CSV table of C-alpha atoms in Angstrom, one decimal:
chain,number,residue,atom,x,y,z
A,1,MET,CA,-147.8,-36.8,-92.6
A,2,LEU,CA,-145.7,-33.7,-93.3
A,3,ASP,CA,-148.6,-32.3,-95.4
A,4,ALA,CA,-151.1,-33.1,-92.7
A,5,GLY,CA,-149.0,-31.2,-90.2
A,6,LEU,CA,-148.7,-28.2,-92.4
A,7,ARG,CA,-152.5,-28.0,-92.5
A,8,GLN,CA,-152.4,-27.2,-88.7
A,9,ARG,CA,-151.4,-23.8,-87.5
A,10,ALA,CA,-147.8,-23.2,-86.7
A,11,LEU,CA,-146.6,-23.7,-83.1
A,12,THR,CA,-149.7,-25.7,-82.2
A,13,ALA,CA,-149.7,-29.0,-80.4
A,14,GLU,CA,-151.4,-30.6,-83.4
A,15,ARG,CA,-148.6,-29.6,-85.9
A,16,THR,CA,-145.9,-30.5,-83.4
A,17,THR,CA,-147.4,-34.0,-82.7
A,18,VAL,CA,-147.7,-34.9,-86.4
A,19,HIS,CA,-144.3,-33.6,-87.4
A,20,PHE,CA,-142.7,-35.3,-84.4
A,21,LEU,CA,-144.3,-38.6,-85.6
A,22,ALA,CA,-142.9,-38.0,-89.1
A,23,ALA,CA,-139.5,-37.6,-87.6
A,24,LEU,CA,-139.8,-40.9,-85.7
A,25,CYS,CA,-140.9,-42.6,-88.9
A,26,ALA,CA,-137.9,-41.2,-90.8
A,27,GLN,CA,-135.6,-42.5,-88.1
A,28,HIS,CA,-136.8,-46.1,-88.7
A,29,ALA,CA,-137.2,-45.9,-92.5
A,30,THR,CA,-135.0,-48.3,-94.4
A,31,TRP,CA,-134.9,-45.8,-97.3
A,32,LEU,CA,-136.3,-42.4,-98.0
A,33,ASP,CA,-136.3,-40.2,-101.0
A,34,GLU,CA,-133.8,-37.4,-100.4
A,35,THR,CA,-136.4,-34.7,-101.0
A,36,VAL,CA,-138.6,-36.2,-98.3
A,37,ARG,CA,-135.7,-36.7,-95.9
A,38,ARG,CA,-134.8,-33.0,-96.3
A,39,ALA,CA,-138.4,-32.0,-95.7
A,40,VAL,CA,-138.4,-34.1,-92.5
A,41,ARG,CA,-135.2,-32.4,-91.3
A,42,GLU,CA,-136.7,-29.0,-91.9
A,43,SER,CA,-139.9,-29.8,-90.1
A,44,THR,CA,-138.0,-31.4,-87.2
A,45,ALA,CA,-135.7,-28.3,-86.9
A,46,ALA,CA,-138.9,-26.2,-86.7
A,47,LEU,CA,-139.9,-28.0,-83.5
A,48,PHE,CA,-136.8,-26.5,-81.8
A,49,PRO,CA,-136.5,-24.9,-79.4
A,50,PRO,CA,-139.3,-26.5,-77.3
A,51,ALA,CA,-141.5,-24.1,-75.3
A,52,ALA,CA,-143.2,-26.4,-72.8
A,53,ASP,CA,-142.4,-29.5,-70.8
A,54,ARG,CA,-144.7,-31.7,-72.9
A,55,GLU,CA,-142.7,-30.7,-76.0
A,56,VAL,CA,-139.4,-31.5,-74.3
A,57,ALA,CA,-140.7,-35.0,-73.4
A,58,ALA,CA,-141.8,-35.6,-76.9
A,59,LEU,CA,-138.6,-34.5,-78.6
A,60,ALA,CA,-136.5,-36.5,-76.1
A,61,ARG,CA,-138.0,-39.6,-77.8
A,62,LEU,CA,-135.9,-38.9,-80.8
A,63,GLY,CA,-132.9,-39.8,-78.7
A,64,GLN,CA,-129.5,-38.6,-79.8
A,65,ALA,CA,-130.8,-37.4,-83.1
A,66,ALA,CA,-132.5,-34.6,-81.2
A,67,LEU,CA,-129.2,-33.1,-80.1
A,68,ALA,CA,-128.4,-32.2,-83.7
A,69,PHE,CA,-131.2,-29.7,-83.7
A,70,LEU,CA,-130.4,-27.8,-80.5
A,71,PRO,CA,-130.1,-24.0,-81.0
A,72,ASP,CA,-126.9,-22.1,-80.4
A,73,PRO,CA,-126.9,-21.2,-76.7
A,74,ARG,CA,-125.5,-17.8,-77.6
A,75,MET,CA,-128.8,-16.7,-79.0
A,76,TYR,CA,-130.1,-16.3,-75.5
A,77,ASP,CA,-128.2,-13.3,-74.3
A,78,SER,CA,-130.7,-11.5,-72.0
A,79,GLU,CA,-132.5,-12.1,-68.7
A,80,GLU,CA,-135.8,-12.1,-70.6
A,81,SER,CA,-134.7,-15.2,-72.5
A,82,GLU,CA,-133.7,-17.3,-69.5
A,83,ILE,CA,-136.9,-19.4,-69.5
A,84,TYR,CA,-136.5,-20.1,-73.2
A,85,ALA,CA,-132.8,-21.1,-72.6
A,86,SER,CA,-133.9,-23.5,-69.9
A,87,TYR,CA,-136.4,-25.2,-72.2
A,88,SER,CA,-133.8,-25.3,-75.1
A,89,ALA,CA,-131.3,-27.1,-72.9
A,90,SER,CA,-133.9,-29.6,-71.5
A,91,PRO,CA,-133.6,-32.1,-74.3
A,92,ILE,CA,-130.0,-32.6,-73.4
A,93,MET,CA,-131.1,-33.7,-69.9
A,94,SER,CA,-133.8,-35.9,-71.2
A,95,VAL,CA,-131.6,-37.7,-73.7
A,96,GLY,CA,-128.6,-38.1,-71.4
A,97,GLY,CA,-125.7,-40.4,-71.8
A,98,ALA,CA,-122.1,-39.8,-72.8
A,99,PRO,CA,-122.9,-38.4,-76.3
A,100,ALA,CA,-124.9,-35.6,-74.7
A,101,ILE,CA,-122.1,-34.4,-72.5
A,102,PRO,CA,-120.4,-32.1,-75.2
A,103,HIS,CA,-123.7,-30.4,-75.8
A,104,ALA,CA,-124.3,-29.9,-72.0
A,105,ARG,CA,-120.8,-28.5,-71.7
A,106,VAL,CA,-121.4,-25.9,-74.4
A,107,TRP,CA,-124.6,-24.8,-72.7
A,108,ALA,CA,-122.9,-24.8,-69.2
A,109,LEU,CA,-120.1,-22.6,-70.5
A,110,ALA,CA,-122.5,-20.2,-72.2
A,111,HIS,CA,-125.0,-20.1,-69.3
A,112,PRO,CA,-123.5,-21.1,-65.9
A,113,TRP,CA,-126.7,-20.0,-64.2
A,114,LEU,CA,-128.3,-23.2,-65.5
A,115,GLY,CA,-126.4,-25.0,-62.8
A,116,SER,CA,-129.4,-26.3,-60.8
A,117,HIS,CA,-130.9,-27.4,-64.1
A,118,PHE,CA,-127.8,-29.5,-65.0
A,119,ALA,CA,-127.4,-30.7,-61.4
A,120,ASN,CA,-130.8,-32.3,-61.5
A,121,GLY,CA,-129.8,-34.4,-64.5
A,122,TRP,CA,-126.6,-35.8,-63.1
A,123,GLU,CA,-127.8,-39.4,-62.7
A,124,ARG,CA,-128.5,-39.6,-66.5
A,125,PHE,CA,-124.8,-39.2,-67.4
A,126,PRO,CA,-121.5,-40.9,-66.7
A,127,PRO,CA,-120.7,-39.3,-63.3
A,128,GLU,CA,-117.0,-38.5,-63.6
A,129,GLU,CA,-117.2,-37.1,-67.1
A,130,TYR,CA,-120.3,-35.1,-66.3
A,131,ALA,CA,-118.9,-33.6,-63.1
A,132,ALA,CA,-115.6,-32.6,-64.8
A,133,GLU,CA,-117.0,-31.4,-68.2
A,134,VAL,CA,-120.3,-29.9,-67.1
A,135,LEU,CA,-120.9,-29.3,-63.4
A,136,ALA,CA,-117.4,-27.9,-62.9
A,137,HIS,CA,-118.4,-25.0,-65.2
A,138,CYS,CA,-121.8,-24.3,-63.6
A,139,ASP,CA,-122.8,-21.8,-61.0
A,140,LEU,CA,-124.0,-24.2,-58.2
A,141,GLN,CA,-124.8,-21.4,-55.7
A,142,ARG,CA,-128.2,-22.1,-54.1
A,143,THR,CA,-128.2,-25.6,-55.6
A,144,VAL,CA,-128.5,-28.7,-53.5
A,145,LEU,CA,-126.5,-31.4,-55.4
A,146,THR,CA,-127.8,-34.9,-54.8
A,147,VAL,CA,-125.3,-37.8,-54.5
A,148,SER,CA,-126.9,-41.2,-54.6
A,149,ASP,CA,-124.1,-43.6,-55.5
A,150,ARG,CA,-120.4,-44.0,-55.0
A,151,LYS,CA,-119.4,-43.1,-58.5
A,152,GLN,CA,-121.0,-39.6,-58.0
A,153,LEU,CA,-119.3,-39.5,-54.6
A,154,ARG,CA,-115.8,-40.0,-56.2
A,155,ALA,CA,-116.6,-37.4,-58.8
A,156,LEU,CA,-117.0,-34.7,-56.2
A,157,ARG,CA,-113.3,-34.2,-56.4
A,158,HIS,CA,-114.0,-32.2,-59.7
A,159,LEU,CA,-116.2,-29.8,-57.7
A,160,PRO,CA,-114.0,-27.9,-55.2
A,161,SER,CA,-116.9,-25.7,-54.2
A,162,VAL,CA,-120.5,-26.9,-53.8
A,163,PHE,CA,-123.3,-24.9,-52.0
A,164,ALA,CA,-125.0,-27.9,-50.5
A,165,LEU,CA,-125.0,-31.7,-50.8
A,166,SER,CA,-127.8,-34.2,-50.2
A,167,LEU,CA,-126.0,-37.5,-49.5
A,168,ARG,CA,-128.2,-40.5,-50.0
A,169,LEU,CA,-125.5,-43.1,-49.2
A,170,ASP,CA,-125.0,-44.9,-45.9
A,171,LEU,CA,-121.4,-43.9,-45.1
A,172,SER,CA,-119.1,-44.2,-42.1
A,173,ASP,CA,-117.6,-41.2,-40.4
A,174,ALA,CA,-114.2,-42.0,-42.0
A,175,GLU,CA,-115.8,-42.4,-45.5
A,176,LEU,CA,-117.5,-39.1,-45.2
A,177,GLY,CA,-114.4,-37.3,-44.1
A,178,ALA,CA,-112.5,-38.7,-47.1
A,179,ALA,CA,-115.2,-37.9,-49.5
A,180,LEU,CA,-115.6,-34.3,-48.4
A,181,ARG,CA,-111.9,-33.5,-48.0
A,182,ASP,CA,-110.9,-30.4,-50.2
A,183,THR,CA,-114.5,-29.6,-50.8
A,184,ARG,CA,-115.9,-26.2,-49.8
A,185,LEU,CA,-119.4,-26.9,-48.6
A,186,GLU,CA,-122.1,-24.7,-46.9
A,187,GLY,CA,-124.9,-27.2,-46.4
A,188,LEU,CA,-124.9,-31.0,-45.8
A,189,PHE,CA,-128.0,-33.1,-45.7
A,190,LEU,CA,-127.5,-36.8,-44.7
A,191,ARG,CA,-130.4,-39.0,-45.6
A,192,LYS,CA,-128.9,-42.4,-44.5
A,193,THR,CA,-127.0,-42.5,-41.2
A,194,SER,CA,-127.2,-46.0,-39.8
A,195,ARG,CA,-123.4,-46.4,-40.1
A,196,LEU,CA,-122.5,-42.9,-38.7
A,197,ALA,CA,-121.1,-43.4,-35.2
A,198,GLY,CA,-119.5,-40.0,-34.9
A,199,LEU,CA,-119.1,-36.5,-36.3
A,200,SER,CA,-115.3,-36.2,-36.7
A,201,PHE,CA,-115.8,-35.9,-40.5
A,202,LEU,CA,-117.1,-32.3,-39.8
A,203,SER,CA,-113.5,-31.2,-39.3
A,204,THR,CA,-112.9,-31.5,-43.1
A,205,VAL,CA,-115.6,-28.9,-43.8
A,206,ALA,CA,-115.5,-26.8,-40.6
A,207,GLY,CA,-114.2,-23.7,-42.4
A,208,SER,CA,-117.3,-23.4,-44.6
A,209,LEU,CA,-120.2,-25.5,-43.3
A,210,SER,CA,-123.1,-23.6,-41.8
A,211,VAL,CA,-126.0,-26.1,-42.1
A,212,LEU,CA,-126.1,-29.8,-41.1
A,213,ASP,CA,-129.2,-31.9,-41.4
A,214,LEU,CA,-129.4,-35.5,-40.2
């Protein structure tokens, strides 16, 4: 399979597909000659960083093993390389889970502007740890952060400043007030409001809120 991949031109979908399949086979092999295993590692490393969504989706199927091949985020140090940095960080979002949080943290610290990118993957990680270790280091300006369960709601305490929240929980006025206390917030989008009987919760964010959508 490795030889078949090398017969295809570099950076083509054909080579990527065959070498990706070789990497999957190596993961499930009971035993491999060390020379072959080394060749698989080299061919897998050459698949990173991905340059398209389809490549990200394929590499994510390697699971946690894909995280070992992520490039150093510091290699992207100019505005021109932003799109490539985004693709390089995408396997972290696709793999998800607690083991991926340290990798996400490194990228968030190196590139806070990836905030919206990391915010969109929140549901794939343990909420508390992800909010404290990753989102707290991101630039979330112009980002609408979606909160869809109570664990995420409790984790908001790690984010003292959020541009906008889309709350997809049916909460009472008192619950909303408690959840938003000590959070600076400019926009609030409430998507479930059957339990909301009043708006006294707005007093907790009155100093910063400018948009309310019910």
